[in-house]
Short mmCIF file of C-alpha atoms and ligand atoms in Angstrom, two decimals:
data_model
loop_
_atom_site.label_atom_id
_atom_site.label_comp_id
_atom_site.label_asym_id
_atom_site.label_seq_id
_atom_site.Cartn_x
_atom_site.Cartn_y
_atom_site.Cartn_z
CA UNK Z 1350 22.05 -21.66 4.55
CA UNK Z 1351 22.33 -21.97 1.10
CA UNK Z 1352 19.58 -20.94 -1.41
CA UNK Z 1353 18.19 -24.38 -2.19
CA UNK Z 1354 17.48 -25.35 1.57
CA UNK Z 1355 15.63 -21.91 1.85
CA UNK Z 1356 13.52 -23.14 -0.97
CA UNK Z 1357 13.11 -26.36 0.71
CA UNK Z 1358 11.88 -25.61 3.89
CA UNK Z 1359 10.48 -22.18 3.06
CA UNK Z 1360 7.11 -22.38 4.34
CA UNK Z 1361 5.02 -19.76 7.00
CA UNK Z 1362 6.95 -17.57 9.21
CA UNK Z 1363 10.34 -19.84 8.83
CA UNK Z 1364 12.87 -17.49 8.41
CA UNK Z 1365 13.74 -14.99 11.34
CA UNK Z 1366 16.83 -12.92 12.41
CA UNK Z 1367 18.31 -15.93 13.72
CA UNK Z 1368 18.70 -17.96 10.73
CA UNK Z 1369 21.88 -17.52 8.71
CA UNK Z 1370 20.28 -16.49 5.05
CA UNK Z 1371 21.58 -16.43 2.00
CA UNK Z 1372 22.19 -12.62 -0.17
CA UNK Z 1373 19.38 -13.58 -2.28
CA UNK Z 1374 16.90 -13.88 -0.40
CA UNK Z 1375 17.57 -11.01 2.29
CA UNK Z 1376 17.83 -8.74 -0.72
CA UNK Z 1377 14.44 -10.31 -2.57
CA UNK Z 1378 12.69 -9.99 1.11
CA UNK Z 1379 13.77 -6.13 1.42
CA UNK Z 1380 13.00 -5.16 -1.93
CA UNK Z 1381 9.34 -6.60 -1.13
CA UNK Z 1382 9.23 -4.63 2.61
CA UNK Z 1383 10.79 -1.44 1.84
CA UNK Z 1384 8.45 -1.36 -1.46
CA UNK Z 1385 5.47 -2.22 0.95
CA UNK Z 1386 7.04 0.37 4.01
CA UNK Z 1387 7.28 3.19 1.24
CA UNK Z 1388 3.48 2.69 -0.26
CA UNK Z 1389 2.30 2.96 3.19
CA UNK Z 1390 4.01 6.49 3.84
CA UNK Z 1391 3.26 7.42 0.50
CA UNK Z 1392 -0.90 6.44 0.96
CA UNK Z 1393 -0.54 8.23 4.81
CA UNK Z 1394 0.62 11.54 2.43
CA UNK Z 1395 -1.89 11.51 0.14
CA UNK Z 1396 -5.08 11.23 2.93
CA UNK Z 1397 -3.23 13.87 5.36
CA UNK Z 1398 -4.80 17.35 3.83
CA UNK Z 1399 -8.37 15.57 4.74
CA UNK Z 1400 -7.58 15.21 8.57
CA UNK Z 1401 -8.61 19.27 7.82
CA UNK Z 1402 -10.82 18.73 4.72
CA UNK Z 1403 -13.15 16.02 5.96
CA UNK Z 1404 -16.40 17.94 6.90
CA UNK Z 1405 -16.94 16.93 10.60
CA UNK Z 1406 -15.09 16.33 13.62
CA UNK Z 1407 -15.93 12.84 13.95
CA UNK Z 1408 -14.64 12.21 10.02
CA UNK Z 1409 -11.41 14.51 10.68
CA UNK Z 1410 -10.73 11.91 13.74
CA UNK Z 1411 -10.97 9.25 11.68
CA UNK Z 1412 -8.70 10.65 9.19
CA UNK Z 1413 -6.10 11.62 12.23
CA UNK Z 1414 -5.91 7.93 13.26
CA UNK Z 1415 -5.91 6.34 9.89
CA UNK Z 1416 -3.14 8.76 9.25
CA UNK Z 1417 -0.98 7.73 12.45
CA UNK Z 1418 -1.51 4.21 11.65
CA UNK Z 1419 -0.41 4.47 7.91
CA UNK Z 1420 2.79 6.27 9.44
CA UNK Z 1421 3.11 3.13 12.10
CA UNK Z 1422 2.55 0.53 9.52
CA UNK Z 1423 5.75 1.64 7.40
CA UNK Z 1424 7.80 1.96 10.42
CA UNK Z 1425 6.85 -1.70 11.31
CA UNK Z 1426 7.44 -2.88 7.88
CA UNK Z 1427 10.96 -0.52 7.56
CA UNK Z 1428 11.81 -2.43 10.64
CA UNK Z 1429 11.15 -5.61 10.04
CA UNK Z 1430 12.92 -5.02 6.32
CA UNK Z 1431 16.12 -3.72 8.34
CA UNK Z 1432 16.27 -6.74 10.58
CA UNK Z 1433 17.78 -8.53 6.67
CA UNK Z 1434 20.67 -6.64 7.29
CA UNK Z 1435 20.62 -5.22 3.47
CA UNK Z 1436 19.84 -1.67 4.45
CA UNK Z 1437 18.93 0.42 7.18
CA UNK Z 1438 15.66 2.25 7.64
CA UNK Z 1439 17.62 5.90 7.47
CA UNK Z 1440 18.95 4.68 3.85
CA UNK Z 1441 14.90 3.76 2.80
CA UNK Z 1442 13.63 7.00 3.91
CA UNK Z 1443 16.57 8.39 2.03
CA UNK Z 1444 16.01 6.72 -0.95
CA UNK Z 1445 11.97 7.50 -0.63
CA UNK Z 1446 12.97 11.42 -0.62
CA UNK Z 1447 15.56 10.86 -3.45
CA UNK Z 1448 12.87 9.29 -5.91
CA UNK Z 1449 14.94 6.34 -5.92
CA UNK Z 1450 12.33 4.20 -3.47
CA UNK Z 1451 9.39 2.71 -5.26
CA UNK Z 1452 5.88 2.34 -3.76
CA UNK Z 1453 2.33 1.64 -4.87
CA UNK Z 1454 0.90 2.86 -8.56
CA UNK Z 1455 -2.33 4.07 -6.45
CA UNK Z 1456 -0.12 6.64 -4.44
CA UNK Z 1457 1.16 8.61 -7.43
CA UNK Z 1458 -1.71 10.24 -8.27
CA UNK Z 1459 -3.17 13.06 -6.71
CA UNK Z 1460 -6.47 12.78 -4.75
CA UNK Z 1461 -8.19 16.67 -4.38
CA UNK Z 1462 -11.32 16.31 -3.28
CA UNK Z 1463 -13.23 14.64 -0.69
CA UNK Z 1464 -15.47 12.59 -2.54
CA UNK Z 1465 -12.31 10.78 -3.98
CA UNK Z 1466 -11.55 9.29 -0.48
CA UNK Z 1467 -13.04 6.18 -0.25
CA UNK Z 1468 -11.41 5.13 -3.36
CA UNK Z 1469 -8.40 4.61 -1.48
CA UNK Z 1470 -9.81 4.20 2.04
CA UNK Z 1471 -12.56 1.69 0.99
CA UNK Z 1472 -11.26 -0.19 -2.43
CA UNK Z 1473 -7.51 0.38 -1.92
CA UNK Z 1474 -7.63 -0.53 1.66
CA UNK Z 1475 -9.68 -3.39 0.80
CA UNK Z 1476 -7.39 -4.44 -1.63
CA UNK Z 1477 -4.46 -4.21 0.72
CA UNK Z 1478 -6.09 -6.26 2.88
CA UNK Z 1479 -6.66 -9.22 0.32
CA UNK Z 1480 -3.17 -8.93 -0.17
CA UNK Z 1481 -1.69 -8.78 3.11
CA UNK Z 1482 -3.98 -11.19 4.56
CA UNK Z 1483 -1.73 -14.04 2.55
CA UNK Z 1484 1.17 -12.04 3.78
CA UNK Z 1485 0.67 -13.44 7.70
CA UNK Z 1486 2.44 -16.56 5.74
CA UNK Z 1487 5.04 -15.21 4.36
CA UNK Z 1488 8.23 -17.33 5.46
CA UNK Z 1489 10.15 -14.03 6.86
CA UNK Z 1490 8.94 -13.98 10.24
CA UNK Z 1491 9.04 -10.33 11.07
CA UNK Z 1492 6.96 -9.67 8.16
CA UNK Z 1493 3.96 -11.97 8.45
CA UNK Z 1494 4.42 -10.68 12.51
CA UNK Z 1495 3.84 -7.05 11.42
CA UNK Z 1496 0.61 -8.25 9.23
CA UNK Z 1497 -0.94 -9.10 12.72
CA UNK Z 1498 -1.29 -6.02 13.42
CA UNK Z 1499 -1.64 -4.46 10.20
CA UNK Z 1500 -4.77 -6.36 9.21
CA UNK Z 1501 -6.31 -5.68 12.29
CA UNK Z 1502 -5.99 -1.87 11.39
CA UNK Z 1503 -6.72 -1.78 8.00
CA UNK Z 1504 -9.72 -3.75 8.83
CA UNK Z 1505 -10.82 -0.34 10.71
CA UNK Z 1506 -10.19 1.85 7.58
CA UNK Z 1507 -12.38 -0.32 5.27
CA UNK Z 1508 -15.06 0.17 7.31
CA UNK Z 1509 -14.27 4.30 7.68
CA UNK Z 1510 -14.04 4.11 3.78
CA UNK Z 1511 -17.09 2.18 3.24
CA UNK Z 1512 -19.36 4.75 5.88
CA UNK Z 1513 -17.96 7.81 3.59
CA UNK Z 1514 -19.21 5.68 0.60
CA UNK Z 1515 -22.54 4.98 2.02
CA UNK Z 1516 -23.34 8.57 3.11
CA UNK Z 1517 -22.00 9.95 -0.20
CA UNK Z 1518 -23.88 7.38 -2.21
CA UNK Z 1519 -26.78 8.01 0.03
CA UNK Z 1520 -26.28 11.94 -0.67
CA UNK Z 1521 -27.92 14.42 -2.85
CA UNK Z 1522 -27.54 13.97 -6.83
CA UNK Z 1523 -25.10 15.87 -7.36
CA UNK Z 1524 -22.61 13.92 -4.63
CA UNK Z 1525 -23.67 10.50 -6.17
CA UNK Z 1526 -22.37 12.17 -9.24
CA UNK Z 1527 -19.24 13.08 -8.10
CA UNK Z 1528 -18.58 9.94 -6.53
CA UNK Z 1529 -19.41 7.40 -9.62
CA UNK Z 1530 -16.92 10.16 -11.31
CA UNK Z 1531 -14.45 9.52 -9.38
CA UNK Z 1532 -15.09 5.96 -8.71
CA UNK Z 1533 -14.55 5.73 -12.98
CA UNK Z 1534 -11.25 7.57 -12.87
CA UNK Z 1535 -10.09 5.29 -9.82
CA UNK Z 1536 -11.27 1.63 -10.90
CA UNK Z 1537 -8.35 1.22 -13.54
CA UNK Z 1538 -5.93 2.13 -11.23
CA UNK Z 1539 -7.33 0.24 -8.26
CA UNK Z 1540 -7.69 -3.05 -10.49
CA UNK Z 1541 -3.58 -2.46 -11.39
CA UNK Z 1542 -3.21 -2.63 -7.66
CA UNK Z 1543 -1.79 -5.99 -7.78
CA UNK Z 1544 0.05 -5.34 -10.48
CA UNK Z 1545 0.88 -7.16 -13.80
CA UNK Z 1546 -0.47 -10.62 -14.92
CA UNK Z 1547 1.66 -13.25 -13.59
CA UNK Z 1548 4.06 -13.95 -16.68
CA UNK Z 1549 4.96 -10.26 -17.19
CA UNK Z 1550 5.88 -10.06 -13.08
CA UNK Z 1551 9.61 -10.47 -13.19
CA UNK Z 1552 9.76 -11.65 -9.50
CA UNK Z 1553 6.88 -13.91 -9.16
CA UNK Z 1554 8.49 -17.39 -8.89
CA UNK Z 1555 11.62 -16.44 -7.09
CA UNK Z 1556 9.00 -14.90 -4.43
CA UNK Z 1557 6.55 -17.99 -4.23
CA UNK Z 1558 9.26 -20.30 -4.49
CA UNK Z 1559 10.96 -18.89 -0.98
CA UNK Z 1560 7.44 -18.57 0.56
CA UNK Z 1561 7.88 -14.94 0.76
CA UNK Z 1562 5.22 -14.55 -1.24
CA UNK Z 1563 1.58 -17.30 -1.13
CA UNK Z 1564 -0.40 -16.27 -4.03
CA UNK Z 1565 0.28 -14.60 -7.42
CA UNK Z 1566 -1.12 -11.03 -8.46
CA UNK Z 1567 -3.61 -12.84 -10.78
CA UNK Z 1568 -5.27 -15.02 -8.10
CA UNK Z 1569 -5.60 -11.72 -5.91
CA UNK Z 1570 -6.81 -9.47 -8.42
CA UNK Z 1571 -9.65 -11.93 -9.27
CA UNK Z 1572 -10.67 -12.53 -5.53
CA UNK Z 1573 -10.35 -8.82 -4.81
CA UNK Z 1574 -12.55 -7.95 -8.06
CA UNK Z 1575 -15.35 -10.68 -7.27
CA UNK Z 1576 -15.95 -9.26 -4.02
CA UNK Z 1577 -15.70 -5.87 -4.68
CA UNK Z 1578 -16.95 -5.01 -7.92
CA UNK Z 1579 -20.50 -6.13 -5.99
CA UNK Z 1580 -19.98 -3.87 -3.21
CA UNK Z 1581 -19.71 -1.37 -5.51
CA UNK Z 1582 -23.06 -2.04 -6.88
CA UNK Z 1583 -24.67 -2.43 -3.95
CA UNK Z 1584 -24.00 1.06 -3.81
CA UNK Z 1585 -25.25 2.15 -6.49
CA UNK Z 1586 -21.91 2.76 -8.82
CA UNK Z 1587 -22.03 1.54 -11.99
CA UNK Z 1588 -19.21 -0.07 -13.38
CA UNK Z 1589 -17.02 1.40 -16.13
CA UNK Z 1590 -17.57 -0.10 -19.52
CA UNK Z 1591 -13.60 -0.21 -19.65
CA UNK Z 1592 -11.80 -2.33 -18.60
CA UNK Z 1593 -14.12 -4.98 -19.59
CA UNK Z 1594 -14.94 -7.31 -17.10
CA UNK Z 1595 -15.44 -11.06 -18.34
CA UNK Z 1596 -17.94 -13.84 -16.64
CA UNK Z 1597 -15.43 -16.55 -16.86
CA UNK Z 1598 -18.77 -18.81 -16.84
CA UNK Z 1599 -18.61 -20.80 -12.94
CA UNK Z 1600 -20.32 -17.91 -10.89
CA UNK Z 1601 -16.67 -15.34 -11.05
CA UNK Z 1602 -15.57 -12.66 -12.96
CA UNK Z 1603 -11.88 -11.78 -14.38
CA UNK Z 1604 -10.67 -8.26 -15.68
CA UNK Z 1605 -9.64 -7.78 -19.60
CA UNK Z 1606 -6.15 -7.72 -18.78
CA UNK Z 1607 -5.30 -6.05 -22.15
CA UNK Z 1608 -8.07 -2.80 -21.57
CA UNK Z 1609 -5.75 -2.19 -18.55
CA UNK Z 1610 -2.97 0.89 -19.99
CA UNK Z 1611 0.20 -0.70 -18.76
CA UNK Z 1612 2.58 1.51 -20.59
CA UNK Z 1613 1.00 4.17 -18.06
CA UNK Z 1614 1.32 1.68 -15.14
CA UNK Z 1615 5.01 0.93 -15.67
CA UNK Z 1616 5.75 4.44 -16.41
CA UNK Z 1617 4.37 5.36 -12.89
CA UNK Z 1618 6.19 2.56 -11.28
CA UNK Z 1619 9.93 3.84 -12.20
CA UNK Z 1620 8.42 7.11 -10.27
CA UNK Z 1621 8.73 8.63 -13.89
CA UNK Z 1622 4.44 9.67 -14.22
CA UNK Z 1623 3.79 13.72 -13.71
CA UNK Z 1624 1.92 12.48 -10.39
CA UNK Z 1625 4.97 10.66 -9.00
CA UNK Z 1626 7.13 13.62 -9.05
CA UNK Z 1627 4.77 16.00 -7.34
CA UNK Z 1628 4.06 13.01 -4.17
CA UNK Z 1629 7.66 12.73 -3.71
CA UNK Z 1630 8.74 16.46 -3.72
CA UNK Z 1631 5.84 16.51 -1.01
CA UNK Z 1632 7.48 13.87 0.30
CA UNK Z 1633 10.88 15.41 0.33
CA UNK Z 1634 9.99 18.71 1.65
CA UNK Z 1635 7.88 17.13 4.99
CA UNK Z 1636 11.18 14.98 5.41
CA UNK Z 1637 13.31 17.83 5.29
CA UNK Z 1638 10.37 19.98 7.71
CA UNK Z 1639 11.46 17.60 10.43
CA UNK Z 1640 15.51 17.40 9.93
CA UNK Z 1641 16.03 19.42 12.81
CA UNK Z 1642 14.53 16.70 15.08
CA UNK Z 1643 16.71 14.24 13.55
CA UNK Z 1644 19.67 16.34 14.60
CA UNK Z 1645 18.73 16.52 17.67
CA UNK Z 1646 18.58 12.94 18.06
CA UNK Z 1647 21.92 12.01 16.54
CA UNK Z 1648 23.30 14.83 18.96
CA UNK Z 1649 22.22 13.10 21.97
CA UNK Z 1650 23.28 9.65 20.26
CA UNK Z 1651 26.54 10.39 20.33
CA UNK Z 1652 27.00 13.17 23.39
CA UNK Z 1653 24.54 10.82 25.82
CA UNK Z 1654 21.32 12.06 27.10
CA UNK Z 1655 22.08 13.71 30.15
CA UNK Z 1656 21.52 11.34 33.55
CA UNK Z 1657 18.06 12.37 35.17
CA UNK Z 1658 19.48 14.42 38.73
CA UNK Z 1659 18.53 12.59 42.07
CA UNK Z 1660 16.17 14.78 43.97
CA UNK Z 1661 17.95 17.17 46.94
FE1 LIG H 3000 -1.69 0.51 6.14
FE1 LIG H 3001 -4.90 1.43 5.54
#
């Protein structure tokens, strides 16, 4: 199939492993997966310390499963990126524990204390979901599959985010403190989520033209800030004078693009921000931790697993 009739009939869940596709658009797909595979790892990293940290049992269970599912989610999404045929899920890890692999600007900063975790379990989980929600029509078939289930799940960790927020916000003074402090040093960051304005992304119309993408980072950014920036107040956060956020006059609100630092934002997308280095050494070292097991694997791979014995 040449590139033209993928544009042409591109449309929801059209392309599987079946079709014959075009270089293009395999590689355009995997770039998307493998950068969506890696964030998820990366986001499972940064919220594993608090499966120990979270101060009950019924919080540290909720932080074990979020965990496992984080870890699931990439290995659906490296998965359904392998099944392009561009590169295997072995060479993605790889390039994760290299520094080569890109993820999400969110991940790259370090989250230390409790209080912090419903920034990512509440407003970046909720922003995930705005954005993966319009992923279960994206034309590549194993990806929009894998946002079935996906959804579903992160679904569960917006609400485990949101009951940390309410019992924090519903805490003494000095936790509803904390928590507007680190809601200020978050909401930047969580508003870059979707990253640039449409005519600085360099992929944009390549993406919506094959249907791999359905709507642009500005249209998701505005629907994720109208519903969330009054959840936040509801509350009780206040939000940050900056970035300035403008009544565009029909009932919705839009962020000051230009109050948003993206010099720091493209910085920590080439993996080059302090932050960056530090999650991907971590990174490295629990992917080295676990070689052995690999080994073992690739042993049996090639020597056979031995046949189970018949009783006596
Ligand atoms: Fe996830
Ligand atoms: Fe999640």
């Amino acid at each position: 199939m040449d590139i033209e009739t993928v544009k042409q009939r591109a449309g929801p869940r059209e392309f599987s492993p079946r079709d014959d596709l075009p270089r293009e658009y395999r590689e355009a797909a995997t770039r998307m997966l493998e950068f969506h595979a890696n964030s998820e790892i990366m986001g499972a990293f940064l919220e594993r310390p608090f499966i120990r940290r979270a101060p009950s049992l019924e919080r540290k269970m909720a932080f074990s499963a979020k965990v496992q599912d984080e870890i699931g989610h990439g290995q659906m999404l490296y998965r359904a990126a392998e099944a392009l045929g561009v590169k295997s899920r072995e060479e993605m890890l790889e390039d994760l524990a290299n520094g080569d692999g890109k993820f999400l600007n969110c991940f790259h900063y370090p989250m230390e204390e409790y209080v912090e975790t419903p920034m990512i379990a509440f407003f970046v989980d909720g922003a995930a979901m705005r954005r993966q929600a319009t992923l279960k029509r994206s034309s590549w078939e194993p990806y929009a599959h894998a946002m079935d289930k996906i959804c579903f799940e992160e679904g569960m960790h917006v609400k485990h985010g949101e009951s940390i927020l309410r019992e924090l916000t519903n805490g003494s003074r000095r936790e509803q403190e904390m928590v507007q402090a680190a809601f200020e040093e978050w909401w930047p960051r969580i508003l870059q989520f979707f990253g640039p304005t449409d005519d600085q992304s360099t992929h944009h119309d390549f993406m919506a033209e094959v249907g791999l993408k359905t709507c642009s980072n500005d249209e998701l950014r505005n629907s994720f800030l109208n519903q969330y920036m009054q959840k936040a107040r509801d509350y009780g956060l206040e939000i940050p004078e900056y970035p300035r956020i403008r009544d565009t006059g029909d009932g919705t609100y839009e962020v000051a693009e230009e109050d948003l630092d993206w010099d720091e934002f493209f910085t920590v997308s080439q993996n080059e921000y302090e932050g960056s280095i530090e999650q991907i050494s971590g990174r490295r070292q629990a992917q080295e931790a676990v070689t052995w097991v690999r080994e073992l694997f690739d042993d049996q791979a090639t020597t056979g697993t031995p046949e189970p014995r018949a009783a006596d």
